[in-house]
């Protein structure tokens, strides 16, 4: 396969923007099955690798350029969830998913599979983890009703916030502020330089009925925040004023499970999984659904991520699916049914290693 740069075809020297026509041609390039549910996926910052943690107590790294499995990391004692690449090319951090076990975050070298640090402090399951886009700090939230800030260079917690209930937290794209969603009712914004003084803005919303907030994210342009839930709704709010803008619905979640959604790198679309195994795509500026993609998911799709540098998407249930546009469908009939197995369709688009600096942003 050839990776397609977002917004740039290197050999042909012409633009390829992500729009509704391109999204409608997305098809499954490769499908990898696992025995148990995949609980989190994350692309590396350069877009060349993907990692997926799962309920099978393992984390698997994939080569995005070749769409191939590259490395398996076992974590049988503590399990694995919320795995993230760090800014370094050879380290990851992840949380435990074992009930009653140590709830420390684990910082690991994937070069030799050795732990570098343990970040201890949470006394219950960690439910959100966000890495700063600009440095080596991270924030985590837990069912112990706390949000903690960490620095990869120090094993000790560098910031602690007591919350009134379940919380989720995330950095903004400039790494200057972070948002904490509390009790499915409040969003609090903190300045990283003075977070100990409390939030500089607090937005109150109607308490969610029948579901809880399970995630919070900023769009890459910093204008929007998204609240994901364990119900069948996603809330989009204005990141500056906190004004509710849209409720994204129409996808299934009849199992009451957390379903992750993601903004595309251009901040124009929101992509969500669903319990019917399909990917639902919405316009971020209007809240209107633009297309539904059907891949080879036989179980609930709980994770969807778009590659930060290349025209590739990943989705996960018990399977990990890698998606790319169908070159034969561009400008033609929409096509979004998948290919399975080891024979991946070849993408006839130029790619050069190291060329992503000319990419989307």
mmCIF file with all atom_site columns, N, CA, C and O in Angstrom, residues 96-121:
data_model
loop_
_atom_site.group_PDB
_atom_site.id
_atom_site.type_symbol
_atom_site.label_atom_id
_atom_site.label_alt_id
_atom_site.label_comp_id
_atom_site.label_asym_id
_atom_site.label_entity_id
_atom_site.label_seq_id
_atom_site.pdbx_PDB_ins_code
_atom_site.Cartn_x
_atom_site.Cartn_y
_atom_site.Cartn_z
_atom_site.occupancy
_atom_site.B_iso_or_equiv
_atom_site.pdbx_formal_charge
_atom_site.auth_seq_id
_atom_site.auth_comp_id
_atom_site.auth_asym_id
_atom_site.auth_atom_id
_atom_site.pdbx_PDB_model_num
ATOM 1   N N  . UNK A 1 96  ? -4.155  0.352  33.486 1.00 0.00 ? 96  UNK A N  1
ATOM 2   C CA . UNK A 1 96  ? -4.610  -1.001 33.761 1.00 0.00 ? 96  UNK A CA 1
ATOM 3   C C  . UNK A 1 96  ? -6.116  -1.101 33.529 1.00 0.00 ? 96  UNK A C  1
ATOM 4   O O  . UNK A 1 96  ? -6.836  -0.108 33.631 1.00 0.00 ? 96  UNK A O  1
ATOM 5   N N  . UNK A 1 97  ? -6.594  -2.296 33.235 1.00 0.00 ? 97  UNK A N  1
ATOM 6   C CA . UNK A 1 97  ? -8.038  -2.504 33.160 1.00 0.00 ? 97  UNK A CA 1
ATOM 7   C C  . UNK A 1 97  ? -8.468  -3.679 34.037 1.00 0.00 ? 97  UNK A C  1
ATOM 8   O O  . UNK A 1 97  ? -9.541  -4.250 33.845 1.00 0.00 ? 97  UNK A O  1
ATOM 9   N N  . UNK A 1 98  ? -7.635  -4.050 35.005 1.00 0.00 ? 98  UNK A N  1
ATOM 10  C CA . UNK A 1 98  ? -7.960  -5.153 35.912 1.00 0.00 ? 98  UNK A CA 1
ATOM 11  C C  . UNK A 1 98  ? -8.615  -4.612 37.175 1.00 0.00 ? 98  UNK A C  1
ATOM 12  O O  . UNK A 1 98  ? -8.075  -3.731 37.846 1.00 0.00 ? 98  UNK A O  1
ATOM 13  N N  . UNK A 1 99  ? -9.775  -5.142 37.511 1.00 0.00 ? 99  UNK A N  1
ATOM 14  C CA . UNK A 1 99  ? -10.462 -4.711 38.721 1.00 0.00 ? 99  UNK A CA 1
ATOM 15  C C  . UNK A 1 99  ? -9.662  -5.142 39.955 1.00 0.00 ? 99  UNK A C  1
ATOM 16  O O  . UNK A 1 99  ? -9.185  -6.273 40.040 1.00 0.00 ? 99  UNK A O  1
ATOM 17  N N  . UNK A 1 100 ? -9.518  -4.206 40.909 1.00 0.00 ? 100 UNK A N  1
ATOM 18  C CA . UNK A 1 100 ? -8.851  -4.526 42.147 1.00 0.00 ? 100 UNK A CA 1
ATOM 19  C C  . UNK A 1 100 ? -7.343  -4.574 42.058 1.00 0.00 ? 100 UNK A C  1
ATOM 20  O O  . UNK A 1 100 ? -6.655  -4.857 43.043 1.00 0.00 ? 100 UNK A O  1
ATOM 21  N N  . UNK A 1 101 ? -6.780  -4.313 40.885 1.00 0.00 ? 101 UNK A N  1
ATOM 22  C CA . UNK A 1 101 ? -5.330  -4.331 40.731 1.00 0.00 ? 101 UNK A CA 1
ATOM 23  C C  . UNK A 1 101 ? -4.753  -2.925 40.889 1.00 0.00 ? 101 UNK A C  1
ATOM 24  O O  . UNK A 1 101 ? -5.472  -1.948 41.085 1.00 0.00 ? 101 UNK A O  1
ATOM 25  N N  . UNK A 1 102 ? -3.465  -2.844 40.762 1.00 0.00 ? 102 UNK A N  1
ATOM 26  C CA . UNK A 1 102 ? -2.777  -1.558 40.826 1.00 0.00 ? 102 UNK A CA 1
ATOM 27  C C  . UNK A 1 102 ? -3.294  -0.659 39.703 1.00 0.00 ? 102 UNK A C  1
ATOM 28  O O  . UNK A 1 102 ? -3.399  -1.077 38.552 1.00 0.00 ? 102 UNK A O  1
ATOM 29  N N  . UNK A 1 103 ? -3.631  0.575  40.034 1.00 0.00 ? 103 UNK A N  1
ATOM 30  C CA . UNK A 1 103 ? -4.193  1.500  39.042 1.00 0.00 ? 103 UNK A CA 1
ATOM 31  C C  . UNK A 1 103 ? -3.151  2.509  38.554 1.00 0.00 ? 103 UNK A C  1
ATOM 32  O O  . UNK A 1 103 ? -3.506  3.584  38.054 1.00 0.00 ? 103 UNK A O  1
ATOM 33  N N  . UNK A 1 104 ? -1.882  2.162  38.687 1.00 0.00 ? 104 UNK A N  1
ATOM 34  C CA . UNK A 1 104 ? -0.813  3.036  38.210 1.00 0.00 ? 104 UNK A CA 1
ATOM 35  C C  . UNK A 1 104 ? -0.808  3.083  36.685 1.00 0.00 ? 104 UNK A C  1
ATOM 36  O O  . UNK A 1 104 ? -1.210  2.135  36.001 1.00 0.00 ? 104 UNK A O  1
ATOM 37  N N  . UNK A 1 105 ? -0.342  4.205  36.152 1.00 0.00 ? 105 UNK A N  1
ATOM 38  C CA . UNK A 1 105 ? -0.049  4.309  34.724 1.00 0.00 ? 105 UNK A CA 1
ATOM 39  C C  . UNK A 1 105 ? 1.342   3.743  34.496 1.00 0.00 ? 105 UNK A C  1
ATOM 40  O O  . UNK A 1 105 ? 2.243   3.927  35.331 1.00 0.00 ? 105 UNK A O  1
ATOM 41  N N  . UNK A 1 106 ? 1.521   3.099  33.355 1.00 0.00 ? 106 UNK A N  1
ATOM 42  C CA . UNK A 1 106 ? 2.793   2.440  33.073 1.00 0.00 ? 106 UNK A CA 1
ATOM 43  C C  . UNK A 1 106 ? 3.441   3.055  31.838 1.00 0.00 ? 106 UNK A C  1
ATOM 44  O O  . UNK A 1 106 ? 2.841   3.106  30.775 1.00 0.00 ? 106 UNK A O  1
ATOM 45  N N  . UNK A 1 107 ? 4.655   3.508  32.028 1.00 0.00 ? 107 UNK A N  1
ATOM 46  C CA . UNK A 1 107 ? 5.457   4.158  30.996 1.00 0.00 ? 107 UNK A CA 1
ATOM 47  C C  . UNK A 1 107 ? 6.496   3.137  30.549 1.00 0.00 ? 107 UNK A C  1
ATOM 48  O O  . UNK A 1 107 ? 7.309   2.677  31.345 1.00 0.00 ? 107 UNK A O  1
ATOM 49  N N  . UNK A 1 108 ? 6.471   2.773  29.274 1.00 0.00 ? 108 UNK A N  1
ATOM 50  C CA . UNK A 1 108 ? 7.245   1.624  28.797 1.00 0.00 ? 108 UNK A CA 1
ATOM 51  C C  . UNK A 1 108 ? 8.059   1.944  27.562 1.00 0.00 ? 108 UNK A C  1
ATOM 52  O O  . UNK A 1 108 ? 7.602   2.686  26.674 1.00 0.00 ? 108 UNK A O  1
ATOM 53  N N  . UNK A 1 109 ? 9.238   1.370  27.471 1.00 0.00 ? 109 UNK A N  1
ATOM 54  C CA . UNK A 1 109 ? 10.036  1.394  26.244 1.00 0.00 ? 109 UNK A CA 1
ATOM 55  C C  . UNK A 1 109 ? 9.612   0.218  25.378 1.00 0.00 ? 109 UNK A C  1
ATOM 56  O O  . UNK A 1 109 ? 9.619   -0.933 25.827 1.00 0.00 ? 109 UNK A O  1
ATOM 57  N N  . UNK A 1 110 ? 9.213   0.481  24.149 1.00 0.00 ? 110 UNK A N  1
ATOM 58  C CA . UNK A 1 110 ? 8.840   -0.610 23.254 1.00 0.00 ? 110 UNK A CA 1
ATOM 59  C C  . UNK A 1 110 ? 10.047  -1.148 22.491 1.00 0.00 ? 110 UNK A C  1
ATOM 60  O O  . UNK A 1 110 ? 9.939   -2.125 21.758 1.00 0.00 ? 110 UNK A O  1
ATOM 61  N N  . UNK A 1 111 ? 11.189  -0.517 22.701 1.00 0.00 ? 111 UNK A N  1
ATOM 62  C CA . UNK A 1 111 ? 12.431  -1.023 22.099 1.00 0.00 ? 111 UNK A CA 1
ATOM 63  C C  . UNK A 1 111 ? 12.844  -2.339 22.748 1.00 0.00 ? 111 UNK A C  1
ATOM 64  O O  . UNK A 1 111 ? 13.220  -3.297 22.081 1.00 0.00 ? 111 UNK A O  1
ATOM 65  N N  . UNK A 1 112 ? 12.732  -2.398 24.104 1.00 0.00 ? 112 UNK A N  1
ATOM 66  C CA . UNK A 1 112 ? 13.122  -3.614 24.807 1.00 0.00 ? 112 UNK A CA 1
ATOM 67  C C  . UNK A 1 112 ? 12.038  -4.122 25.761 1.00 0.00 ? 112 UNK A C  1
ATOM 68  O O  . UNK A 1 112 ? 12.288  -5.014 26.581 1.00 0.00 ? 112 UNK A O  1
ATOM 69  N N  . UNK A 1 113 ? 10.814  -3.553 25.652 1.00 0.00 ? 113 UNK A N  1
ATOM 70  C CA . UNK A 1 113 ? 9.672   -3.976 26.479 1.00 0.00 ? 113 UNK A CA 1
ATOM 71  C C  . UNK A 1 113 ? 9.958   -3.848 27.978 1.00 0.00 ? 113 UNK A C  1
ATOM 72  O O  . UNK A 1 113 ? 9.554   -4.695 28.774 1.00 0.00 ? 113 UNK A O  1
ATOM 73  N N  . UNK A 1 114 ? 10.641  -2.796 28.375 1.00 0.00 ? 114 UNK A N  1
ATOM 74  C CA . UNK A 1 114 ? 10.948  -2.564 29.775 1.00 0.00 ? 114 UNK A CA 1
ATOM 75  C C  . UNK A 1 114 ? 10.204  -1.330 30.287 1.00 0.00 ? 114 UNK A C  1
ATOM 76  O O  . UNK A 1 114 ? 10.049  -0.348 29.573 1.00 0.00 ? 114 UNK A O  1
ATOM 77  N N  . UNK A 1 115 ? 9.739   -1.439 31.545 1.00 0.00 ? 115 UNK A N  1
ATOM 78  C CA . UNK A 1 115 ? 9.065   -0.303 32.162 1.00 0.00 ? 115 UNK A CA 1
ATOM 79  C C  . UNK A 1 115 ? 10.083  0.757  32.553 1.00 0.00 ? 115 UNK A C  1
ATOM 80  O O  . UNK A 1 115 ? 11.142  0.449  33.111 1.00 0.00 ? 115 UNK A O  1
ATOM 81  N N  . UNK A 1 116 ? 9.756   2.005  32.268 1.00 0.00 ? 116 UNK A N  1
ATOM 82  C CA . UNK A 1 116 ? 10.624  3.128  32.604 1.00 0.00 ? 116 UNK A CA 1
ATOM 83  C C  . UNK A 1 116 ? 10.190  3.794  33.904 1.00 0.00 ? 116 UNK A C  1
ATOM 84  O O  . UNK A 1 116 ? 11.021  4.210  34.698 1.00 0.00 ? 116 UNK A O  1
ATOM 85  N N  . UNK A 1 117 ? 8.871   3.903  34.111 1.00 0.00 ? 117 UNK A N  1
ATOM 86  C CA . UNK A 1 117 ? 8.329   4.496  35.337 1.00 0.00 ? 117 UNK A CA 1
ATOM 87  C C  . UNK A 1 117 ? 6.922   3.972  35.572 1.00 0.00 ? 117 UNK A C  1
ATOM 88  O O  . UNK A 1 117 ? 6.231   3.541  34.636 1.00 0.00 ? 117 UNK A O  1
ATOM 89  N N  . UNK A 1 118 ? 6.514   4.027  36.852 1.00 0.00 ? 118 UNK A N  1
ATOM 90  C CA . UNK A 1 118 ? 5.129   3.796  37.234 1.00 0.00 ? 118 UNK A CA 1
ATOM 91  C C  . UNK A 1 118 ? 4.608   5.094  37.842 1.00 0.00 ? 118 UNK A C  1
ATOM 92  O O  . UNK A 1 118 ? 5.280   5.699  38.683 1.00 0.00 ? 118 UNK A O  1
ATOM 93  N N  . UNK A 1 119 ? 3.413   5.492  37.413 1.00 0.00 ? 119 UNK A N  1
ATOM 94  C CA . UNK A 1 119 ? 2.814   6.715  37.956 1.00 0.00 ? 119 UNK A CA 1
ATOM 95  C C  . UNK A 1 119 ? 1.658   6.300  38.866 1.00 0.00 ? 119 UNK A C  1
ATOM 96  O O  . UNK A 1 119 ? 0.554   6.000  38.397 1.00 0.00 ? 119 UNK A O  1
ATOM 97  N N  . UNK A 1 120 ? 1.938   6.266  40.168 1.00 0.00 ? 120 UNK A N  1
ATOM 98  C CA . UNK A 1 120 ? 0.984   5.762  41.150 1.00 0.00 ? 120 UNK A CA 1
ATOM 99  C C  . UNK A 1 120 ? 0.280   6.909  41.858 1.00 0.00 ? 120 UNK A C  1
ATOM 100 O O  . UNK A 1 120 ? 0.864   7.965  42.101 1.00 0.00 ? 120 UNK A O  1
ATOM 101 N N  . UNK A 1 121 ? -0.973  6.665  42.226 1.00 0.00 ? 121 UNK A N  1
ATOM 102 C CA . UNK A 1 121 ? -1.757  7.664  42.941 1.00 0.00 ? 121 UNK A CA 1
ATOM 103 C C  . UNK A 1 121 ? -3.250  7.404  42.841 1.00 0.00 ? 121 UNK A C  1
ATOM 104 O O  . UNK A 1 121 ? -3.982  7.548  43.827 1.00 0.00 ? 121 UNK A O  1
#
